[in-house]
Short mmCIF file of C-alpha atoms and ligand atoms in Angstrom, two decimals:
data_model
loop_
_atom_site.label_atom_id
_atom_site.label_comp_id
_atom_site.label_asym_id
_atom_site.label_seq_id
_atom_site.Cartn_x
_atom_site.Cartn_y
_atom_site.Cartn_z
CA MET A 1 131.66 78.72 92.79
CA ALA A 2 134.41 79.49 95.32
CA GLU A 3 133.34 81.54 98.31
CA LEU A 4 134.22 85.23 97.90
CA THR A 5 135.85 87.51 100.44
CA GLN A 6 134.00 90.65 101.52
CA THR A 7 136.04 92.86 99.17
CA GLU A 8 135.58 90.51 96.25
CA LEU A 9 131.87 90.38 96.99
CA LEU A 10 131.65 94.14 96.67
CA GLU A 11 133.66 94.17 93.45
CA GLU A 12 131.55 91.41 91.94
CA ALA A 13 128.34 93.20 92.92
CA GLU A 14 129.54 96.35 91.17
CA LYS A 15 130.32 94.29 88.08
CA VAL A 16 126.78 92.91 87.99
CA LEU A 17 125.35 96.42 88.10
CA LYS A 18 127.74 97.58 85.36
CA LYS A 19 126.80 94.64 83.18
CA ASN A 20 123.09 95.45 83.50
CA ASP A 21 123.56 99.22 83.15
CA ARG A 22 121.82 100.63 80.09
CA GLY A 23 123.01 104.21 80.57
CA LYS A 24 120.07 105.84 82.30
CA PHE A 25 118.59 102.77 83.93
CA THR A 26 119.57 99.28 84.96
CA VAL A 27 117.80 96.17 83.69
CA PRO A 28 117.03 93.51 86.35
CA ALA A 29 118.89 90.80 84.39
CA GLY A 30 120.16 91.13 80.82
CA ASP A 31 118.54 88.23 79.00
CA LEU A 32 115.47 87.53 81.04
CA TYR A 33 114.36 91.05 81.93
CA PRO A 34 115.52 93.56 79.29
CA HIS A 35 113.37 96.56 80.39
CA GLN A 36 113.17 98.93 83.37
CA TRP A 37 111.12 97.66 86.32
CA PHE A 38 109.71 100.02 88.93
CA TRP A 39 110.60 98.48 92.29
CA ASP A 40 113.78 96.92 90.89
CA SER A 41 115.10 100.39 90.07
CA CYS A 42 114.25 101.53 93.60
CA PHE A 43 116.35 98.72 95.11
CA ILE A 44 119.09 99.28 92.54
CA ALA A 45 119.33 102.97 93.48
CA CYS A 46 119.76 101.96 97.15
CA GLY A 47 122.94 100.13 96.15
CA LEU A 48 124.15 102.59 93.52
CA ARG A 49 124.06 105.42 96.07
CA HIS A 50 127.21 103.98 97.66
CA ILE A 51 129.22 103.82 94.47
CA ASP A 52 127.93 106.59 92.21
CA ILE A 53 125.42 108.99 93.66
CA ASP A 54 124.71 110.77 90.35
CA ARG A 55 123.96 107.46 88.68
CA ALA A 56 121.67 106.52 91.58
CA GLN A 57 119.68 109.72 91.01
CA ILE A 58 119.54 109.07 87.27
CA GLU A 59 118.16 105.57 87.96
CA LEU A 60 115.20 107.05 89.82
CA LEU A 61 114.76 110.02 87.53
CA SER A 62 114.39 107.72 84.57
CA LEU A 63 111.32 106.22 86.23
CA LEU A 64 109.58 109.58 85.86
CA ARG A 65 109.34 109.25 82.08
CA GLY A 66 106.97 106.33 82.61
CA GLN A 67 104.65 107.96 85.14
CA TRP A 68 101.08 108.17 83.88
CA SER A 69 99.22 111.48 83.98
CA ASN A 70 96.88 110.08 86.66
CA GLY A 71 99.93 109.49 88.87
CA MET A 72 100.50 105.76 88.44
CA PHE A 73 104.01 104.40 88.10
CA PRO A 74 103.84 101.35 85.82
CA ASN A 75 105.78 98.22 86.77
CA ILE A 76 107.56 98.10 83.41
CA ILE A 77 108.91 100.77 81.07
CA PHE A 78 109.76 98.96 77.85
CA SER A 79 113.19 99.41 76.33
CA GLU A 80 113.09 100.90 72.88
CA ASN A 81 115.58 98.49 71.44
CA ALA A 82 114.30 95.31 73.11
CA GLU A 83 111.71 93.09 71.49
CA HIS A 84 108.42 94.91 71.31
CA ARG A 85 106.25 91.85 71.66
CA GLU A 86 105.64 92.48 75.34
CA SER A 87 104.71 96.13 74.95
CA GLU A 88 102.18 95.07 72.30
CA LEU A 89 100.69 92.71 74.84
CA TRP A 90 100.08 95.58 77.22
CA ARG A 91 99.19 98.34 74.71
CA SER A 92 99.41 101.05 77.33
CA TYR A 93 98.43 103.60 74.68
CA LEU A 94 94.83 102.41 75.09
CA SER A 95 94.65 104.35 78.35
CA PRO A 96 94.23 108.13 78.06
CA TYR A 97 96.60 108.47 81.02
CA SER A 98 99.63 106.67 79.62
CA PRO A 99 102.59 108.75 78.46
CA ASN A 100 102.67 109.63 74.77
CA LYS A 101 106.00 108.45 73.59
CA VAL A 102 106.87 105.79 76.15
CA ALA A 103 105.53 102.23 76.07
CA THR A 104 104.76 100.88 79.53
CA SER A 105 102.75 98.16 81.22
CA GLY A 106 99.33 99.08 82.62
CA VAL A 107 99.73 98.11 86.28
CA THR A 108 101.93 99.24 89.12
CA GLN A 109 104.34 97.58 91.58
CA PRO A 110 105.09 98.02 95.31
CA PRO A 111 105.56 101.68 96.21
CA MET A 112 109.27 101.64 97.10
CA LEU A 113 110.07 104.98 95.47
CA ALA A 114 109.83 107.26 98.51
CA GLU A 115 112.11 104.87 100.43
CA ALA A 116 114.65 104.93 97.60
CA VAL A 117 114.46 108.72 97.28
CA VAL A 118 115.28 109.12 100.99
CA ARG A 119 118.09 106.57 100.91
CA VAL A 120 119.66 108.38 97.97
CA GLY A 121 118.99 111.69 99.70
CA GLU A 122 120.95 110.53 102.76
CA LYS A 123 124.09 110.53 100.65
CA LEU A 124 123.67 114.11 99.37
CA ARG A 125 124.94 117.34 100.88
CA SER A 126 122.18 119.38 102.47
CA ALA A 127 121.60 121.80 99.56
CA ASP A 128 121.64 119.00 96.98
CA GLN A 129 119.37 116.91 99.15
CA LYS A 130 116.83 119.73 99.23
CA SER A 131 116.76 120.16 95.49
CA TRP A 132 116.59 116.37 95.06
CA TYR A 133 113.56 116.24 97.32
CA GLN A 134 112.00 119.26 95.61
CA GLN A 135 112.37 117.54 92.29
CA MET A 136 110.90 114.20 93.42
CA LEU A 137 108.17 115.28 95.85
CA PRO A 138 105.48 116.30 93.32
CA HIS A 139 105.81 112.96 91.52
CA LEU A 140 105.61 111.03 94.75
CA VAL A 141 102.59 112.95 96.01
CA LYS A 142 100.82 112.35 92.73
CA TYR A 143 101.58 108.64 92.96
CA HIS A 144 100.37 108.23 96.51
CA GLU A 145 97.26 110.29 95.70
CA TRP A 146 96.54 107.96 92.80
CA LEU A 147 96.91 104.93 95.04
CA TYR A 148 94.31 106.29 97.43
CA THR A 149 91.86 107.71 94.91
CA ASP A 150 92.02 104.92 92.36
CA ARG A 151 92.81 101.86 94.44
CA ASP A 152 91.01 102.50 97.70
CA PRO A 153 87.52 103.32 96.43
CA HIS A 154 85.77 102.49 99.71
CA GLN A 155 88.32 104.37 101.78
CA GLU A 156 89.20 101.26 103.74
CA GLY A 157 92.82 102.30 104.11
CA LEU A 158 94.09 99.28 102.20
CA ILE A 159 95.14 99.55 98.57
CA LEU A 160 93.72 96.91 96.25
CA LEU A 161 95.65 95.31 93.42
CA LEU A 162 94.20 94.10 90.13
CA HIS A 163 96.98 91.87 88.86
CA PRO A 164 99.47 89.63 90.73
CA TYR A 165 102.36 91.44 89.04
CA GLU A 166 101.43 94.50 91.09
CA SER A 167 102.37 92.69 94.29
CA GLY A 168 105.96 92.12 93.13
CA LEU A 169 105.68 88.60 94.62
CA ASP A 170 104.10 87.45 91.39
CA ASN A 171 103.00 83.90 92.07
CA SER A 172 102.91 83.75 95.85
CA PRO A 173 100.25 81.42 97.33
CA PRO A 174 97.52 83.97 98.15
CA TRP A 175 97.51 85.18 94.55
CA ILE A 176 97.51 81.68 93.09
CA SER A 177 94.61 80.76 95.32
CA GLU A 178 92.57 83.83 94.25
CA LEU A 179 93.46 83.25 90.65
CA ARG A 180 92.21 79.69 90.76
CA LYS A 181 88.96 80.82 92.36
CA HIS A 182 88.13 83.90 90.34
CA SER A 183 90.29 84.33 87.31
CA MET A 184 90.78 81.06 85.50
CA PRO A 185 89.10 81.13 82.05
CA TRP A 186 87.46 77.88 80.90
CA TRP A 187 89.95 77.36 78.09
CA ILE A 188 92.87 77.36 80.53
CA ARG A 189 91.08 74.76 82.66
CA ILE A 190 90.75 72.58 79.58
CA ILE A 191 94.44 72.99 78.72
CA GLU A 192 95.23 71.96 82.29
CA LYS A 193 92.90 68.97 82.24
CA LEU A 194 94.26 67.68 78.94
CA HIS A 195 97.87 68.44 79.93
CA LEU A 196 98.31 70.61 76.84
CA ASP A 197 100.52 72.98 78.81
CA VAL A 198 103.54 71.05 77.49
CA ILE A 199 102.77 72.43 74.04
CA VAL A 200 102.05 75.95 75.28
CA ASN A 201 105.36 75.83 77.11
CA LEU A 202 107.17 75.80 73.75
CA PHE A 203 106.11 79.42 73.25
CA ARG A 204 107.38 80.74 76.59
CA ARG A 205 110.32 83.12 76.47
CA ASP A 206 111.35 82.92 80.15
CA THR A 207 111.86 79.15 80.19
CA LYS A 208 114.30 79.47 77.30
CA HIS A 209 116.60 81.30 79.72
CA ILE A 210 115.80 79.66 83.04
CA ARG A 211 115.06 76.08 84.15
CA PRO A 212 111.26 75.67 83.87
CA GLY A 213 111.19 74.26 87.41
CA ASP A 214 112.39 77.64 88.74
CA ARG A 215 109.62 79.64 87.09
CA MET A 216 105.87 79.79 87.58
CA SER A 217 103.94 76.93 85.99
CA THR A 218 102.64 77.31 82.45
CA ILE A 219 99.03 77.22 83.71
CA GLU A 220 99.76 80.08 86.12
CA ALA A 221 101.59 81.99 83.36
CA LEU A 222 98.61 81.58 81.03
CA ALA A 223 96.18 82.78 83.67
CA TYR A 224 98.38 85.84 84.29
CA TRP A 225 98.41 86.54 80.58
CA ALA A 226 94.61 86.22 80.40
CA ALA A 227 94.35 88.62 83.35
CA ILE A 228 96.41 91.18 81.41
CA LEU A 229 94.07 90.86 78.43
CA ARG A 230 91.11 91.56 80.70
CA LEU A 231 92.76 94.70 82.06
CA ARG A 232 93.63 95.79 78.55
CA ARG A 233 90.05 95.34 77.32
CA LYS A 234 88.98 97.86 79.94
CA ALA A 235 91.86 100.18 79.07
CA TYR A 236 93.22 99.78 82.62
CA ASN A 237 90.24 101.60 84.07
CA SER A 238 89.92 100.27 87.60
CA GLU A 239 86.31 101.38 88.09
CA ALA A 240 85.22 99.46 85.01
CA LEU A 241 87.26 96.46 86.09
CA LEU A 242 85.93 96.40 89.62
CA SER A 243 82.33 96.52 88.50
CA ARG A 244 82.70 93.09 86.88
CA SER A 245 85.54 91.21 88.49
CA LEU A 246 85.95 89.30 91.73
CA PHE A 247 89.70 89.32 91.32
CA ALA A 248 90.96 92.18 93.49
CA VAL A 249 93.25 91.72 96.46
CA GLU A 250 94.25 93.96 99.36
CA ASP A 251 97.78 92.70 99.26
CA LEU A 252 99.65 92.48 102.54
CA ALA A 253 103.19 93.00 101.21
CA PHE A 254 102.17 95.99 99.10
CA ASN A 255 100.35 97.70 101.96
CA CYS A 256 103.27 97.16 104.35
CA MET A 257 105.60 98.84 101.89
CA LEU A 258 103.04 101.59 101.48
CA VAL A 259 102.97 102.30 105.22
CA ARG A 260 106.74 102.66 105.17
CA SER A 261 106.74 104.79 102.04
CA ASN A 262 104.05 107.06 103.46
CA LYS A 263 106.37 107.75 106.39
CA ARG A 264 109.25 108.42 104.00
CA LEU A 265 107.08 110.80 102.01
CA GLN A 266 106.32 112.73 105.18
CA GLU A 267 110.03 112.93 105.99
CA ILE A 268 110.76 114.33 102.53
CA ALA A 269 108.02 116.95 102.81
CA LYS A 270 109.16 117.96 106.30
CA THR A 271 112.79 118.37 105.23
CA ILE A 272 111.82 120.89 102.56
CA HIS A 273 109.05 122.52 104.61
CA GLU A 274 106.24 121.43 102.33
CA GLU A 275 102.77 120.44 103.53
CA LEU A 276 101.09 117.27 102.31
CA PRO A 277 97.32 117.52 101.68
CA PRO A 278 95.46 116.89 104.97
CA TRP A 279 93.10 114.35 103.35
CA LEU A 280 96.09 112.31 102.24
CA LEU A 281 97.59 112.33 105.73
CA GLU A 282 94.26 111.08 107.09
CA ARG A 283 94.36 108.20 104.65
CA PHE A 284 97.95 107.37 105.64
CA LYS A 285 96.76 107.02 109.23
CA LYS A 286 93.91 104.81 108.19
CA THR A 287 96.29 102.45 106.36
CA GLU A 288 98.31 101.93 109.54
CA GLU A 289 95.15 101.09 111.46
CA SER A 290 93.71 98.89 108.73
CA LEU A 291 96.87 96.83 108.48
CA GLU A 292 95.83 95.31 111.80
CA GLU A 293 92.63 93.98 110.19
CA LEU A 294 94.88 91.62 108.27
CA TRP A 295 96.02 89.89 111.48
CA ASP A 296 94.52 86.49 112.26
CA GLU A 297 94.73 85.63 115.93
CA ALA A 298 94.00 81.92 115.48
CA THR A 299 97.04 81.26 113.29
CA GLY A 300 99.14 84.16 114.57
CA GLN A 301 99.85 85.53 111.11
CA TYR A 302 99.06 88.42 108.81
CA TYR A 303 97.38 87.67 105.48
CA SER A 304 96.22 89.43 102.34
CA ARG A 305 92.46 90.01 102.03
CA SER A 306 90.02 89.71 99.18
CA PHE A 307 88.67 93.16 98.34
CA VAL A 308 85.38 91.61 97.23
CA SER A 309 84.53 89.09 99.95
CA HIS A 310 86.49 90.91 102.65
CA LYS A 311 87.78 87.53 103.82
CA LEU A 312 91.40 86.94 104.70
CA ILE A 313 93.18 84.73 102.19
CA GLU A 314 94.70 82.27 104.61
CA GLU A 315 97.72 81.26 102.59
CA SER A 316 101.05 81.77 104.34
CA SER A 317 103.93 83.60 102.75
CA ILE A 318 106.91 85.77 103.63
CA ALA A 319 104.52 88.75 103.51
CA THR A 320 103.43 87.89 107.05
CA LEU A 321 106.81 89.22 108.22
CA LEU A 322 106.67 92.50 106.30
CA PRO A 323 104.69 94.37 108.97
CA LEU A 324 108.12 94.46 110.65
CA TYR A 325 109.27 96.61 107.75
CA ALA A 326 106.10 98.72 107.89
CA GLY A 327 107.19 99.57 111.43
CA THR A 328 103.83 100.51 112.95
CA ILE A 329 102.69 97.26 114.58
CA SER A 330 102.65 96.65 118.35
CA GLU A 331 105.53 95.03 120.27
CA ASP A 332 103.21 92.19 121.05
CA ARG A 333 102.65 91.37 117.39
CA VAL A 334 106.36 91.76 116.71
CA LYS A 335 107.04 89.08 119.32
CA ARG A 336 104.60 86.73 117.61
CA LEU A 337 106.36 87.28 114.28
CA MET A 338 109.75 86.69 115.90
CA GLU A 339 108.50 83.27 116.98
CA LEU A 340 107.62 82.44 113.36
CA ILE A 341 111.07 83.57 112.19
CA ALA A 342 112.78 81.29 114.67
CA ARG A 343 110.71 78.15 114.10
CA PRO A 344 112.80 75.71 112.01
CA GLU A 345 109.78 74.36 110.16
CA TYR A 346 108.60 77.90 109.37
CA PHE A 347 111.04 80.62 108.41
CA GLY A 348 114.01 79.31 110.42
CA ALA A 349 115.57 77.66 107.34
CA GLU A 350 119.25 76.98 106.83
CA TRP A 351 119.34 79.91 104.39
CA PRO A 352 116.57 82.24 105.61
CA LEU A 353 114.07 83.58 104.81
CA PRO A 354 112.02 81.25 102.60
CA SER A 355 109.26 83.03 100.67
CA VAL A 356 106.80 80.37 101.88
CA PRO A 357 107.19 78.57 105.24
CA LEU A 358 109.05 75.26 104.83
CA SER A 359 106.25 73.17 106.32
CA ASP A 360 103.50 74.80 104.26
CA PRO A 361 101.77 72.57 101.68
CA ASN A 362 102.44 75.25 99.04
CA TYR A 363 106.20 75.28 99.69
CA GLN A 364 108.32 74.48 96.63
CA GLU A 365 112.04 74.66 97.02
CA LEU A 366 113.01 76.41 93.78
CA LYS A 367 109.80 77.78 92.40
CA TYR A 368 109.99 81.56 92.23
CA TRP A 369 107.88 83.15 95.01
CA GLN A 370 106.65 79.81 96.33
CA GLY A 371 109.60 78.93 98.56
CA PRO A 372 113.02 80.32 97.57
CA THR A 373 114.86 83.01 99.52
CA TRP A 374 114.87 86.49 97.93
CA ILE A 375 117.41 89.13 98.93
CA ASN A 376 114.99 92.07 98.82
CA MET A 377 112.72 90.41 101.37
CA ASN A 378 115.67 89.82 103.70
CA TRP A 379 116.81 93.42 103.22
CA MET A 380 113.42 94.79 104.28
CA ILE A 381 113.10 92.45 107.23
CA ILE A 382 116.63 93.25 108.43
CA ASP A 383 115.64 96.92 108.33
CA GLY A 384 112.46 96.20 110.30
CA LEU A 385 114.24 94.08 112.91
CA ARG A 386 116.72 96.89 113.51
CA ARG A 387 114.02 99.48 113.97
CA TYR A 388 112.24 97.26 116.48
CA GLY A 389 115.48 96.85 118.44
CA TYR A 390 116.24 93.25 117.47
CA GLN A 391 119.88 94.05 116.64
CA LYS A 392 121.23 90.56 117.21
CA GLU A 393 118.64 88.93 114.96
CA ALA A 394 119.13 91.62 112.30
CA LEU A 395 122.88 91.05 112.30
CA GLU A 396 122.46 87.29 112.08
CA LEU A 397 120.08 87.57 109.12
CA LYS A 398 122.44 90.02 107.43
CA LYS A 399 125.34 87.60 107.91
CA ARG A 400 123.38 84.67 106.46
CA THR A 401 122.28 86.82 103.52
CA LEU A 402 125.85 87.89 102.72
CA ASP A 403 127.11 84.31 103.12
CA LEU A 404 124.38 83.01 100.84
CA VAL A 405 125.45 85.29 98.00
CA LYS A 406 129.19 84.87 98.72
CA LYS A 407 128.81 81.13 98.34
CA ASN A 408 126.31 80.97 95.48
CA GLY A 409 126.49 84.13 93.37
CA PHE A 410 124.15 87.00 92.58
CA ASN A 411 121.11 85.01 91.52
CA GLU A 412 117.53 86.13 91.50
CA TYR A 413 116.65 83.68 94.31
CA PHE A 414 118.02 80.67 96.18
CA SER A 415 116.90 77.45 97.79
CA ALA A 416 116.30 78.17 101.47
CA LYS A 417 117.35 74.59 102.24
CA ASP A 418 120.77 74.31 100.64
CA GLY A 419 121.37 77.74 99.09
CA CYS A 420 121.23 76.39 95.52
CA PRO A 421 121.12 79.43 93.16
CA ALA A 422 117.99 79.69 91.00
CA GLY A 423 116.27 82.02 88.53
CA ALA A 424 118.33 84.55 86.61
CA PRO A 425 122.07 84.86 87.32
CA ASN A 426 123.58 88.36 87.71
CA PHE A 427 120.40 89.80 89.12
CA SER A 428 120.62 93.54 89.74
CA TRP A 429 118.69 93.96 92.98
CA THR A 430 120.60 91.08 94.58
CA ALA A 431 123.84 92.92 93.74
CA ALA A 432 122.55 96.36 94.76
CA LEU A 433 121.16 95.26 98.10
CA ILE A 434 124.30 93.29 98.93
CA ILE A 435 126.25 96.52 98.37
CA ASP A 436 123.84 98.32 100.67
CA LEU A 437 124.13 95.64 103.37
CA LEU A 438 127.92 95.74 103.14
CA LYS A 439 128.07 99.51 103.33
CA THR A 440 125.61 100.05 106.18
CA SER A 441 126.43 98.95 109.69
C1 GLC B 501 109.83 89.14 88.45
C2 GLC B 501 109.59 89.46 89.92
C3 GLC B 501 109.27 90.93 90.06
C4 GLC B 501 110.40 91.74 89.44
C5 GLC B 501 110.64 91.34 87.98
C6 GLC B 501 111.87 91.98 87.38
O1 GLC B 501 108.68 89.32 87.71
O2 GLC B 501 108.57 88.68 90.45
O3 GLC B 501 109.11 91.26 91.41
O4 GLC B 501 110.13 93.10 89.51
O5 GLC B 501 110.82 89.96 87.92
O6 GLC B 501 112.99 91.67 88.13
#
């Protein structure tokens, strides 16, 4: 497609959001993702705030209908008029905590809500901002309390995840490696050995919309499906699940976003003169400290960690850069990460930032979270670079991100080597975050 001007880029981005608007929420991409996703809506609200502040608030408010009574925000709220096959897979009604009349998934996604609430709040007049925060705070507190009570049972400071979907970076290398070790049923191994995945592939919905080479492999998809069935059998009860499974990860990306969101939550509370429970504040502090346990001096990178073995999962991914977004790491560590960003065989790609370093054996140019460049990752890292005072680098990354989309459209992800668009076209968070980048200096 022809390269767009800045003004055209903004107009086109707005069109994408309009096209995916379902009234009270925005779907990530019409055909491929017809429901409401948790962190997608948070990114979408960050863009909508510049064009229609009421609609941005509605986007986040509609997430509240899906919140479970124990505080969890599920990663998917199923659309009533979309196919119900997927909601039947999850059967959220099996959990006593799921909402009565709303079908959802049974796992969460990165905690971006407090960030989105503040970004929307920044666009409101003082009185409206206060009532906005008053409305959202109880839901946020309940969510963060759930994260710490349910998903940090040993009070280690790091939240554990029970399904790769919870990380948002669905099939990134650390998850695939854990999956292969601890969560691959025998029958999937047989399918793999006998190459029967070609037949199974006929039943996949996603590859009817998107080139199979852009999506996760059928073996991975099957293993993810089997992992959902296991969660469902235990009615999404984490205690029951943890007593039997070795598949639980203290995910680096998730915990970085949590550190940031914890800060945002404190800002919200302070603005409206509310106190957060002291025990929760203690746990927030612990998360910041524990994040440093994920650093590996020998390779100079951060990693996710297995909750069970307590060993770092030494598989590189873009998550190693997200402590920049968390914003609590030392200048020294920031310098080390800046070196990784600049190295051409690492993250210094033609169209940064690849979701797996270019020289890594797991790197695959167009395969989902195993190599392509994603706009939400760039957006977070640009934000982190700015806060650490790397203005020049932040501006450069912003420019490359805008150019990438100007040249190639609003896809879900792109080749980091030549910018080739991949995944779903007209992807909402790509559009929303481009609007945000254009509208913020
Ligand atoms: C994919 C992404 C996930 C996103 C969802 C909807 O599953 O990996 O992060 O939330 O699509 O866009």
